Short mmCIF file of C-alpha atoms in Angstrom, two decimals:
data_model
loop_
_atom_site.label_atom_id
_atom_site.label_comp_id
_atom_site.label_asym_id
_atom_site.label_seq_id
_atom_site.Cartn_x
_atom_site.Cartn_y
_atom_site.Cartn_z
CA MET K 264 111.11 91.11 69.71
CA GLU K 265 110.05 87.50 70.13
CA LEU K 266 113.53 86.10 70.90
CA THR K 267 117.07 87.23 70.93
CA LEU K 268 119.44 86.64 67.93
CA LYS K 269 121.39 84.15 70.11
CA GLU K 270 118.28 82.21 70.81
CA TYR K 271 117.27 82.25 67.18
CA LEU K 272 120.65 80.99 65.96
CA SER K 273 120.75 78.32 68.65
CA GLY K 274 117.42 77.01 67.33
CA LEU K 275 118.99 76.51 63.81
CA LYS K 276 121.60 74.08 65.08
CA GLY K 277 121.05 70.65 63.80
CA GLN K 278 118.81 71.87 60.92
CA ARG K 279 119.71 71.98 57.27
CA VAL K 280 119.94 75.63 56.34
CA ALA K 281 120.23 77.04 52.78
CA VAL K 282 121.20 80.56 51.94
CA VAL K 283 120.05 81.37 48.37
CA GLY K 284 122.07 84.15 46.76
CA ILE K 285 125.67 84.97 47.79
CA GLY K 286 125.46 88.74 47.60
CA VAL K 287 125.96 91.86 49.61
CA SER K 288 123.33 91.04 52.23
CA ASN K 289 123.75 87.28 52.39
CA THR K 290 127.55 86.95 52.65
CA PRO K 291 127.57 88.47 56.18
CA LEU K 292 124.60 86.27 56.95
CA ILE K 293 126.40 83.12 55.90
CA LYS K 294 129.40 84.06 58.12
CA LEU K 295 127.09 84.83 61.01
CA LEU K 296 125.45 81.46 60.76
CA VAL K 297 128.77 79.67 60.46
CA ARG K 298 130.10 81.38 63.58
CA ALA K 299 127.03 80.20 65.46
CA GLY K 300 127.73 76.59 64.55
CA VAL K 301 125.00 76.29 61.90
CA LYS K 302 125.70 73.98 58.95
CA VAL K 303 125.04 76.15 55.80
CA THR K 304 124.65 75.45 52.13
CA ALA K 305 125.06 78.55 50.02
CA CYS K 306 123.30 78.45 46.58
CA ASP K 307 123.92 80.87 43.76
CA LYS K 308 123.31 80.83 39.94
CA ARG K 309 126.81 81.99 39.16
CA THR K 310 129.49 79.44 38.48
CA ARG K 311 132.61 78.82 40.63
CA GLU K 312 134.73 80.58 38.05
CA GLN K 313 132.54 83.74 38.37
CA PHE K 314 133.22 83.93 42.09
CA ASP K 315 137.04 84.12 41.80
CA GLY K 316 138.34 83.38 45.25
CA GLN K 317 135.17 83.84 47.19
CA ALA K 318 133.98 80.35 46.68
CA ALA K 319 137.17 78.79 48.18
CA ALA K 320 137.00 81.33 51.05
CA LEU K 321 133.50 80.24 51.88
CA GLU K 322 134.40 76.59 51.65
CA SER K 323 137.26 77.19 54.08
CA LEU K 324 134.69 78.24 56.63
CA GLY K 325 132.88 74.95 56.21
CA VAL K 326 130.18 76.25 53.82
CA GLU K 327 128.80 73.74 51.27
CA LEU K 328 128.36 75.40 47.83
CA HIS K 329 125.67 74.70 45.34
CA LEU K 330 126.56 76.90 42.26
CA GLY K 331 125.41 77.14 38.63
CA PRO K 332 122.20 77.00 36.66
CA ASP K 333 120.58 74.34 38.86
CA TYR K 334 121.30 76.13 42.11
CA LEU K 335 117.63 76.06 43.22
CA ASP K 336 117.38 72.25 42.73
CA GLY K 337 117.06 70.20 45.97
CA LEU K 338 115.75 73.02 48.21
CA ARG K 339 113.01 70.77 49.58
CA ASN K 340 115.71 69.00 51.60
CA TYR K 341 116.35 72.10 53.72
CA SER K 342 114.29 73.09 56.80
CA VAL K 343 115.18 76.79 56.70
CA ILE K 344 115.80 78.79 53.50
CA PHE K 345 117.11 82.38 53.48
CA ARG K 346 115.99 84.17 50.26
CA THR K 347 117.99 86.89 48.70
CA PRO K 348 115.78 89.99 48.02
CA GLY K 349 116.27 89.73 44.27
CA LEU K 350 114.73 86.26 44.05
CA ARG K 351 110.92 86.12 43.87
CA PRO K 352 109.43 83.99 46.68
CA ASP K 353 107.11 82.23 44.30
CA VAL K 354 109.57 80.57 42.03
CA PRO K 355 108.57 76.88 41.72
CA GLN K 356 111.57 75.51 43.68
CA LEU K 357 110.90 77.71 46.66
CA LEU K 358 107.13 76.96 46.54
CA ASP K 359 107.99 73.23 46.40
CA ALA K 360 110.33 73.51 49.39
CA VAL K 361 107.71 75.38 51.49
CA GLU K 362 105.07 72.78 50.57
CA HIS K 363 107.54 70.19 51.97
CA GLY K 364 107.77 71.93 55.24
CA ALA K 365 110.65 74.48 54.72
CA VAL K 366 110.56 77.78 56.46
CA LEU K 367 111.26 80.58 53.88
CA THR K 368 112.76 83.71 55.49
CA SER K 369 115.34 86.40 54.90
CA GLU K 370 118.08 88.33 56.69
CA MET K 371 115.76 91.32 57.14
CA GLU K 372 112.84 89.27 58.36
CA VAL K 373 114.96 87.73 61.04
CA PHE K 374 116.33 91.13 61.97
CA PHE K 375 112.80 92.43 62.63
CA GLN K 376 112.15 89.25 64.62
CA THR K 377 115.22 89.65 66.87
CA CYS K 378 115.94 93.38 67.04
CA PRO K 379 115.64 94.64 70.62
CA CYS K 380 115.24 98.39 69.73
CA ARG K 381 112.80 100.55 67.85
CA ILE K 382 112.89 100.23 64.11
CA ILE K 383 112.18 103.16 61.77
CA ALA K 384 111.75 101.82 58.21
CA VAL K 385 111.47 103.83 55.01
CA THR K 386 110.16 102.67 51.59
CA GLY K 387 108.71 104.27 48.51
CA SER K 388 109.47 104.59 44.75
CA ASP K 389 111.72 107.63 45.13
CA GLY K 390 113.56 109.32 48.00
CA LYS K 391 114.06 106.20 50.14
CA THR K 392 117.76 106.53 50.64
CA THR K 393 117.90 110.30 51.18
CA THR K 394 115.02 110.17 53.63
CA THR K 395 116.64 107.24 55.49
CA SER K 396 119.89 109.10 55.63
CA ILE K 397 118.19 112.21 56.96
CA ILE K 398 116.37 110.32 59.67
CA ALA K 399 119.46 108.49 60.70
CA GLY K 400 121.50 111.73 60.74
CA LEU K 401 118.93 113.53 62.83
CA LEU K 402 118.81 110.78 65.42
CA GLU K 403 122.56 110.71 65.68
CA LYS K 404 122.75 114.43 66.09
CA ALA K 405 120.07 114.09 68.77
CA GLY K 406 122.33 111.63 70.72
CA TYR K 407 120.78 108.29 69.83
CA ASN K 408 123.01 105.30 69.14
CA THR K 409 121.76 104.60 65.64
CA TYR K 410 122.17 101.71 63.29
CA VAL K 411 121.58 102.22 59.58
CA GLY K 412 121.07 99.48 57.05
CA GLY K 413 118.68 97.35 55.01
CA ASN K 414 118.63 98.33 51.37
CA ILE K 415 121.22 101.02 52.23
CA GLY K 416 124.56 100.50 53.84
CA ARG K 417 125.05 97.03 55.39
CA PRO K 418 122.94 94.19 56.74
CA LEU K 419 122.12 94.70 60.35
CA LEU K 420 121.27 91.17 61.62
CA ALA K 421 124.80 90.62 62.96
CA ASP K 422 124.47 93.81 65.04
CA ALA K 423 121.17 92.78 66.72
CA GLU K 424 122.86 91.03 69.61
CA GLY K 425 124.71 94.16 70.57
CA MET K 426 121.82 96.56 70.43
CA SER K 427 119.99 97.91 73.43
CA PRO K 428 116.37 98.91 73.79
CA GLU K 429 117.37 102.56 73.88
CA ASP K 430 119.09 102.41 70.45
CA MET K 431 117.45 103.14 67.12
CA ALA K 432 117.60 101.15 63.91
CA VAL K 433 116.83 102.97 60.66
CA VAL K 434 116.32 100.72 57.64
CA GLU K 435 115.55 101.31 53.99
CA LEU K 436 113.34 98.63 52.54
CA SER K 437 112.73 97.72 48.92
CA SER K 438 109.60 96.12 47.59
CA PHE K 439 111.56 92.90 47.09
CA GLN K 440 112.44 92.85 50.88
CA LEU K 441 108.96 93.65 51.81
CA MET K 442 107.19 91.00 49.68
CA THR K 443 107.30 88.33 52.43
CA MET K 444 107.60 90.52 55.55
CA ASP K 445 105.09 89.58 58.27
CA ARG K 446 106.32 92.20 60.78
CA SER K 447 106.28 95.98 60.41
CA ALA K 448 108.42 98.78 61.74
CA ASP K 449 107.57 100.77 64.90
CA ILE K 450 107.65 103.84 62.69
CA ALA K 451 106.98 103.26 58.99
CA VAL K 452 107.56 105.94 56.26
CA VAL K 453 106.28 105.77 52.69
CA THR K 454 107.76 108.55 50.68
CA ASN K 455 105.58 108.12 47.55
CA LEU K 456 104.53 105.47 45.07
CA ALA K 457 104.70 105.35 41.19
CA PRO K 458 105.16 102.56 38.77
CA ASN K 459 108.55 100.91 39.27
CA HIS K 460 110.25 97.47 39.04
CA LEU K 461 107.50 96.16 36.79
CA ASP K 462 110.13 94.00 35.12
CA VAL K 463 110.11 91.89 38.30
CA HIS K 464 106.67 92.48 39.84
CA THR K 465 103.75 90.82 38.08
CA SER K 466 101.72 93.97 38.36
CA MET K 467 101.52 97.46 39.87
CA GLU K 468 99.03 95.95 42.33
CA GLU K 469 101.60 93.44 43.62
CA TYR K 470 104.23 96.25 43.85
CA VAL K 471 101.92 98.40 45.97
CA THR K 472 100.86 95.37 48.18
CA ALA K 473 104.44 94.60 48.92
CA LYS K 474 105.10 98.17 50.01
CA GLN K 475 102.10 98.01 52.42
CA ASN K 476 103.83 95.37 54.47
CA ILE K 477 105.97 98.16 55.98
CA TYR K 478 103.00 99.21 58.17
CA ARG K 479 100.38 96.50 57.66
CA HIS K 480 101.48 94.42 60.72
CA GLN K 481 101.81 97.38 63.20
CA ASN K 482 99.97 97.36 66.47
CA ALA K 483 98.02 100.33 67.85
CA GLY K 484 101.27 101.91 69.14
CA GLY K 485 102.80 102.11 65.66
CA LEU K 486 103.11 105.21 63.47
CA VAL K 487 102.99 105.38 59.70
CA VAL K 488 104.08 108.58 57.86
CA LEU K 489 102.39 108.97 54.42
CA ASN K 490 102.63 111.31 51.53
CA HIS K 491 99.23 113.14 51.36
CA ASP K 492 100.02 114.43 47.90
CA ASN K 493 100.32 110.95 46.38
CA ASP K 494 97.01 109.23 45.55
CA ILE K 495 98.25 105.77 46.36
CA THR K 496 99.95 106.47 49.70
CA ARG K 497 97.14 108.70 50.89
CA GLY K 498 94.87 105.75 50.62
CA PHE K 499 96.98 103.65 52.84
CA ALA K 500 95.64 105.53 55.89
CA ALA K 501 92.32 103.63 55.60
CA ASP K 502 93.74 100.30 56.79
CA ALA K 503 96.49 101.56 59.08
CA VAL K 504 96.20 100.05 62.58
CA GLY K 505 98.41 102.63 64.38
CA GLU K 506 98.73 106.43 64.21
CA VAL K 507 98.91 108.14 60.83
CA THR K 508 100.88 111.26 60.12
CA PHE K 509 100.56 112.80 56.69
CA PHE K 510 102.96 115.22 55.00
CA SER K 511 102.09 117.60 52.21
CA ARG K 512 103.88 120.13 50.03
CA ARG K 513 100.65 121.25 48.40
CA GLU K 514 98.19 121.96 51.24
CA ARG K 515 97.92 122.90 54.84
CA LEU K 516 97.08 119.96 57.08
CA GLU K 517 95.11 120.04 60.28
CA LYS K 518 97.40 117.38 61.57
CA GLY K 519 100.68 116.52 60.01
CA VAL K 520 103.69 118.12 58.25
CA PHE K 521 103.17 120.85 55.59
CA VAL K 522 104.73 123.76 53.81
CA GLU K 523 103.55 127.27 54.34
CA ASP K 524 105.15 130.70 54.17
CA GLY K 525 108.53 129.32 53.04
CA ALA K 526 108.91 126.85 55.84
CA ILE K 527 108.01 123.32 56.96
CA TRP K 528 105.43 123.29 59.75
CA VAL K 529 104.20 120.60 62.14
CA SER K 530 100.67 120.45 63.48
CA ASP K 531 100.22 117.86 66.26
CA ASP K 532 98.50 117.44 69.65
CA ASN K 533 100.84 120.16 71.08
CA GLY K 534 99.72 122.77 68.47
CA ILE K 535 101.24 124.27 65.32
CA ARG K 536 104.87 125.29 65.05
CA LYS K 537 107.40 126.29 62.35
CA VAL K 538 110.20 123.68 62.30
CA LEU K 539 112.42 124.31 59.28
CA PRO K 540 112.75 127.35 56.91
CA LEU K 541 113.16 126.07 53.36
CA LEU K 542 116.17 128.32 52.86
CA ASP K 543 117.91 126.32 55.57
CA ILE K 544 117.84 123.18 53.44
CA LEU K 545 121.08 122.73 51.64
CA LEU K 546 119.82 120.05 49.25
CA PRO K 547 118.21 121.42 46.07
CA GLY K 548 114.75 120.59 44.77
CA ASP K 549 111.14 120.23 45.88
CA HIS K 550 111.61 116.46 46.21
CA ASN K 551 114.18 117.00 48.98
CA VAL K 552 111.65 119.29 50.76
CA GLU K 553 109.39 116.30 50.73
CA ASN K 554 112.13 114.06 51.96
CA TYR K 555 112.70 116.41 54.95
CA MET K 556 108.94 116.44 55.61
CA ALA K 557 108.84 112.65 55.70
CA ALA K 558 111.79 112.57 58.05
CA ILE K 559 110.31 115.18 60.34
CA GLY K 560 107.11 113.26 60.53
CA ALA K 561 109.16 110.23 61.66
CA VAL K 562 111.28 111.87 64.27
CA ASN K 563 108.69 114.46 65.58
CA GLY K 564 108.96 114.19 69.40
CA LEU K 565 112.33 112.39 69.16
CA VAL K 566 114.57 115.07 67.76
CA PRO K 567 114.52 118.74 68.85
CA ASP K 568 113.66 121.36 66.11
CA GLU K 569 116.98 123.17 66.56
CA VAL K 570 118.78 119.88 65.72
CA ILE K 571 116.70 119.51 62.60
CA ARG K 572 117.64 123.07 61.45
CA ALA K 573 121.35 122.65 62.07
CA PHE K 574 121.38 119.31 60.30
CA ALA K 575 119.51 120.57 57.24
CA SER K 576 121.89 123.49 56.80
CA SER K 577 124.92 121.20 56.55
CA PHE K 578 123.78 117.86 55.03
CA GLN K 579 125.12 117.59 51.50
CA GLY K 580 123.14 114.53 50.45
CA VAL K 581 123.99 111.00 49.36
CA GLU K 582 126.30 110.01 46.59
CA HIS K 583 124.78 109.44 43.11
CA ARG K 584 121.76 111.64 44.00
CA ILE K 585 121.98 115.01 42.16
CA GLU K 586 125.59 114.99 43.29
CA LEU K 587 127.73 117.92 42.00
CA VAL K 588 130.78 116.21 40.54
CA ARG K 589 132.70 119.23 39.46
CA THR K 590 132.54 122.63 37.70
CA LEU K 591 134.65 122.93 34.66
CA ARG K 592 134.89 126.19 32.68
CA ASP K 593 131.56 127.29 34.23
CA VAL K 594 129.78 124.07 33.32
CA ARG K 595 128.43 122.04 36.22
CA TYR K 596 128.22 118.29 36.04
CA TYR K 597 125.77 116.36 38.22
CA ASN K 598 125.60 112.62 38.92
CA ASP K 599 122.00 111.46 39.46
CA SER K 600 122.61 107.79 38.62
CA ILE K 601 120.14 106.72 41.28
CA ALA K 602 117.35 108.02 38.95
CA SER K 603 116.23 104.64 37.68
CA SER K 604 112.71 105.66 36.98
CA PRO K 605 110.97 108.44 35.11
CA SER K 606 109.63 110.03 38.34
CA ARG K 607 113.12 110.34 39.75
CA THR K 608 114.46 111.87 36.56
CA ILE K 609 111.49 114.37 36.55
CA ALA K 610 112.33 115.35 40.15
CA GLY K 611 115.93 115.97 39.12
CA LEU K 612 115.08 118.12 36.12
CA ARG K 613 112.80 120.29 38.19
CA CYS K 614 115.78 121.13 40.56
CA PHE K 615 117.26 123.50 37.97
CA PRO K 616 115.83 126.80 36.86
CA GLU K 617 117.71 126.63 33.57
CA LYS K 618 117.27 124.08 30.78
CA VAL K 619 119.85 121.35 31.15
CA ILE K 620 121.85 118.89 29.02
CA LEU K 621 120.46 115.49 29.97
CA ILE K 622 122.09 112.06 29.65
CA ALA K 623 119.41 109.42 29.92
CA GLY K 624 118.62 105.78 29.03
CA GLY K 625 119.36 102.48 30.57
CA TYR K 626 118.00 99.01 31.37
CA ASP K 627 114.27 98.57 30.56
CA LYS K 628 112.12 98.00 33.64
CA HIS K 629 109.00 98.15 31.50
CA ILE K 630 107.92 101.49 32.98
CA PRO K 631 106.14 103.85 30.56
CA PHE K 632 107.90 107.11 29.72
CA ASP K 633 104.74 109.04 28.84
CA THR K 634 105.14 111.41 31.82
CA LEU K 635 108.84 111.97 31.15
CA GLY K 636 108.53 113.16 27.62
CA PRO K 637 106.77 116.47 28.34
CA GLU K 638 109.14 117.21 31.23
CA ILE K 639 112.16 116.72 28.94
CA VAL K 640 110.67 119.03 26.40
CA GLU K 641 110.13 121.72 29.18
CA HIS K 642 113.48 121.30 31.05
CA VAL K 643 116.12 119.95 28.55
CA LYS K 644 118.00 121.84 25.89
CA LYS K 645 119.98 118.92 24.56
CA LEU K 646 119.15 115.20 25.17
CA PHE K 647 121.80 112.45 24.87
CA LEU K 648 120.37 108.96 24.92
CA THR K 649 122.14 105.72 25.53
CA GLY K 650 121.27 102.21 26.57
CA ALA K 651 118.32 99.88 26.02
CA THR K 652 115.58 102.45 26.63
CA ALA K 653 117.02 105.16 24.35
CA ALA K 654 114.42 104.64 21.63
CA LYS K 655 111.56 104.57 24.06
CA ILE K 656 112.55 107.80 25.64
CA ARG K 657 113.04 109.44 22.28
CA ALA K 658 109.51 108.27 21.23
CA ALA K 659 107.98 109.71 24.42
CA VAL K 660 109.71 113.03 23.81
CA GLU K 661 108.74 113.25 20.20
CA ALA K 662 105.14 112.34 21.06
CA SER K 663 104.84 115.19 23.61
CA PRO K 664 102.36 117.91 22.60
CA ASN K 665 104.82 120.76 22.89
CA TYR K 666 107.69 119.00 21.17
CA ALA K 667 109.15 120.66 18.01
CA PRO K 668 112.05 119.13 16.03
CA GLY K 669 115.32 120.28 17.55
CA ALA K 670 113.67 121.40 20.84
CA PRO K 671 115.38 119.61 22.44
CA GLU K 672 118.03 118.37 20.20
CA ILE K 673 118.24 114.51 20.59
CA VAL K 674 121.39 112.47 20.04
CA GLU K 675 121.56 108.70 20.48
CA ILE K 676 124.94 107.07 21.18
CA ASP K 677 125.21 103.42 22.34
CA ASP K 678 128.56 103.72 24.04
CA PHE K 679 128.19 105.27 27.55
CA ARG K 680 131.64 106.97 27.64
CA GLU K 681 131.16 108.47 24.17
CA THR K 682 127.72 109.72 25.29
CA VAL K 683 129.20 111.60 28.21
CA LEU K 684 132.02 113.05 26.06
CA ALA K 685 129.53 114.19 23.48
CA ALA K 686 127.47 115.91 26.19
CA HIS K 687 130.61 117.59 27.45
CA LYS K 688 131.48 118.73 23.98
CA ALA K 689 128.01 120.19 23.47
CA ALA K 690 128.15 122.20 26.80
CA GLU K 691 128.68 125.93 26.91
CA PRO K 692 129.65 128.14 29.86
CA GLY K 693 126.71 128.35 32.24
CA ASP K 694 125.31 124.99 31.30
CA VAL K 695 124.32 122.01 33.58
CA VAL K 696 125.14 118.54 32.33
CA ILE K 697 123.27 115.87 34.37
CA LEU K 698 123.27 112.05 34.24
CA SER K 699 119.72 111.14 35.23
CA PRO K 700 119.01 107.94 33.27
CA ALA K 701 115.29 107.20 34.07
CA GLY K 702 116.25 103.47 33.92
CA ALA K 703 118.26 100.93 35.83
CA ALA K 704 121.87 100.31 35.00
CA PHE K 705 121.80 96.54 34.32
CA ASP K 706 122.09 96.90 30.53
CA LYS K 707 125.70 98.13 30.88
CA PHE K 708 126.62 98.09 34.58
CA LYS K 709 126.25 95.96 37.70
CA ASN K 710 124.26 98.61 39.47
CA PHE K 711 123.56 102.39 39.58
CA MET K 712 126.63 102.93 41.83
CA GLU K 713 128.96 101.52 39.25
CA ARG K 714 127.26 103.60 36.61
CA GLY K 715 127.56 106.78 38.70
CA ALA K 716 131.18 106.07 39.60
CA PHE K 717 132.04 105.61 35.88
CA PHE K 718 130.34 108.85 35.05
CA LYS K 719 132.33 110.66 37.73
CA GLU K 720 135.57 109.07 36.53
CA ILE K 721 134.90 110.34 33.01
CA VAL K 722 133.85 113.86 34.23
CA ASN K 723 136.83 114.17 36.55
CA GLY K 724 139.12 113.22 33.67
CA LEU K 725 137.86 116.02 31.35
CA GLU K 726 140.24 118.74 30.53
#
């Protein structure tokens, strides 16, 4: 910590401050700045009408609004600009402002600068939220006063002033948040990496480079926990400044976290010990075994093993992540709306021993579906496709070496509700119906949470 939040906010008084993007993370930031006496201009591409009453509410606090298509114009007139994670830092208006002396930052960057306690940060292509939730839950059960936020939950900057050095902050970080981070977590976790968000990132290389900021700026006392089974993350160890802990589901490690004889083991400076029998993990799927290994690597030495075992036997997971919605006439319905990439859908399909009825398709993030096609052929009995990527997923399935017409049966329906109802109609006793889209939700919904909630509403209304 270089300075306290109070000191940081005091330094903003008298400066022109712009907050770009009035969203989930930046609305609390705007209110925090206003309470500290900072004059704020809030910029957003949406029009005043699209904000309903929120625009007037912000103006009543003394916030100046700059709304509409030209919301990025004039940023060179501000000395400090807070960027929303969804806005690339290299858009011309931001680059121009920086060239004219503006400091470009974000809510999360300032939190890392002012947080007085240890930070455990989690990133990756898949498993970020579940791993973050497991780490936070383990720390809480072990008696730590724990704050959870970042890309999950709520922004944490406003809490920084009330934190003590003995507390723990656990944050999930997206590649968009990490792009401009120049500080790293005390303990950094990278669950895995695969192509993702290539509709926003200019290349896979840029995506990977952004992820590396989670550990790149650590000192010698830092720790980075890496997936040894993933070629990309395994390579991160070469330029890690602090300690490296690997985890592997595939092989025994001389030092790290691994699976052997039906349990998760830890090998460290104190020897080798069995920490968690796999049968004690309530969450299904090999990917959740990996999530627990990553979490154990992060909290090793902080959380007693008996706490880990007790937690694993009761933790039911996070909403929208292979979430059992209901069982109706011996048909189980699962909501895996978080699966916005092929790798996540593959992990979900592998959770079930039987072939499933899959509902897939969504917004096109320009990720290839080559690897998904064969997995669908192997694990799916009936495939219902909807959304912008329906045709691409169908093509990947039909191009798979083991595909035969009708195996699986493929149905395309544009309307989401009708797709779910058709999958329900096709289900027989003993079947599993799972929404696992392999694409983002933006073609039809605001986000994956809205998509998952709508799926649950439909399923819970079935008779």
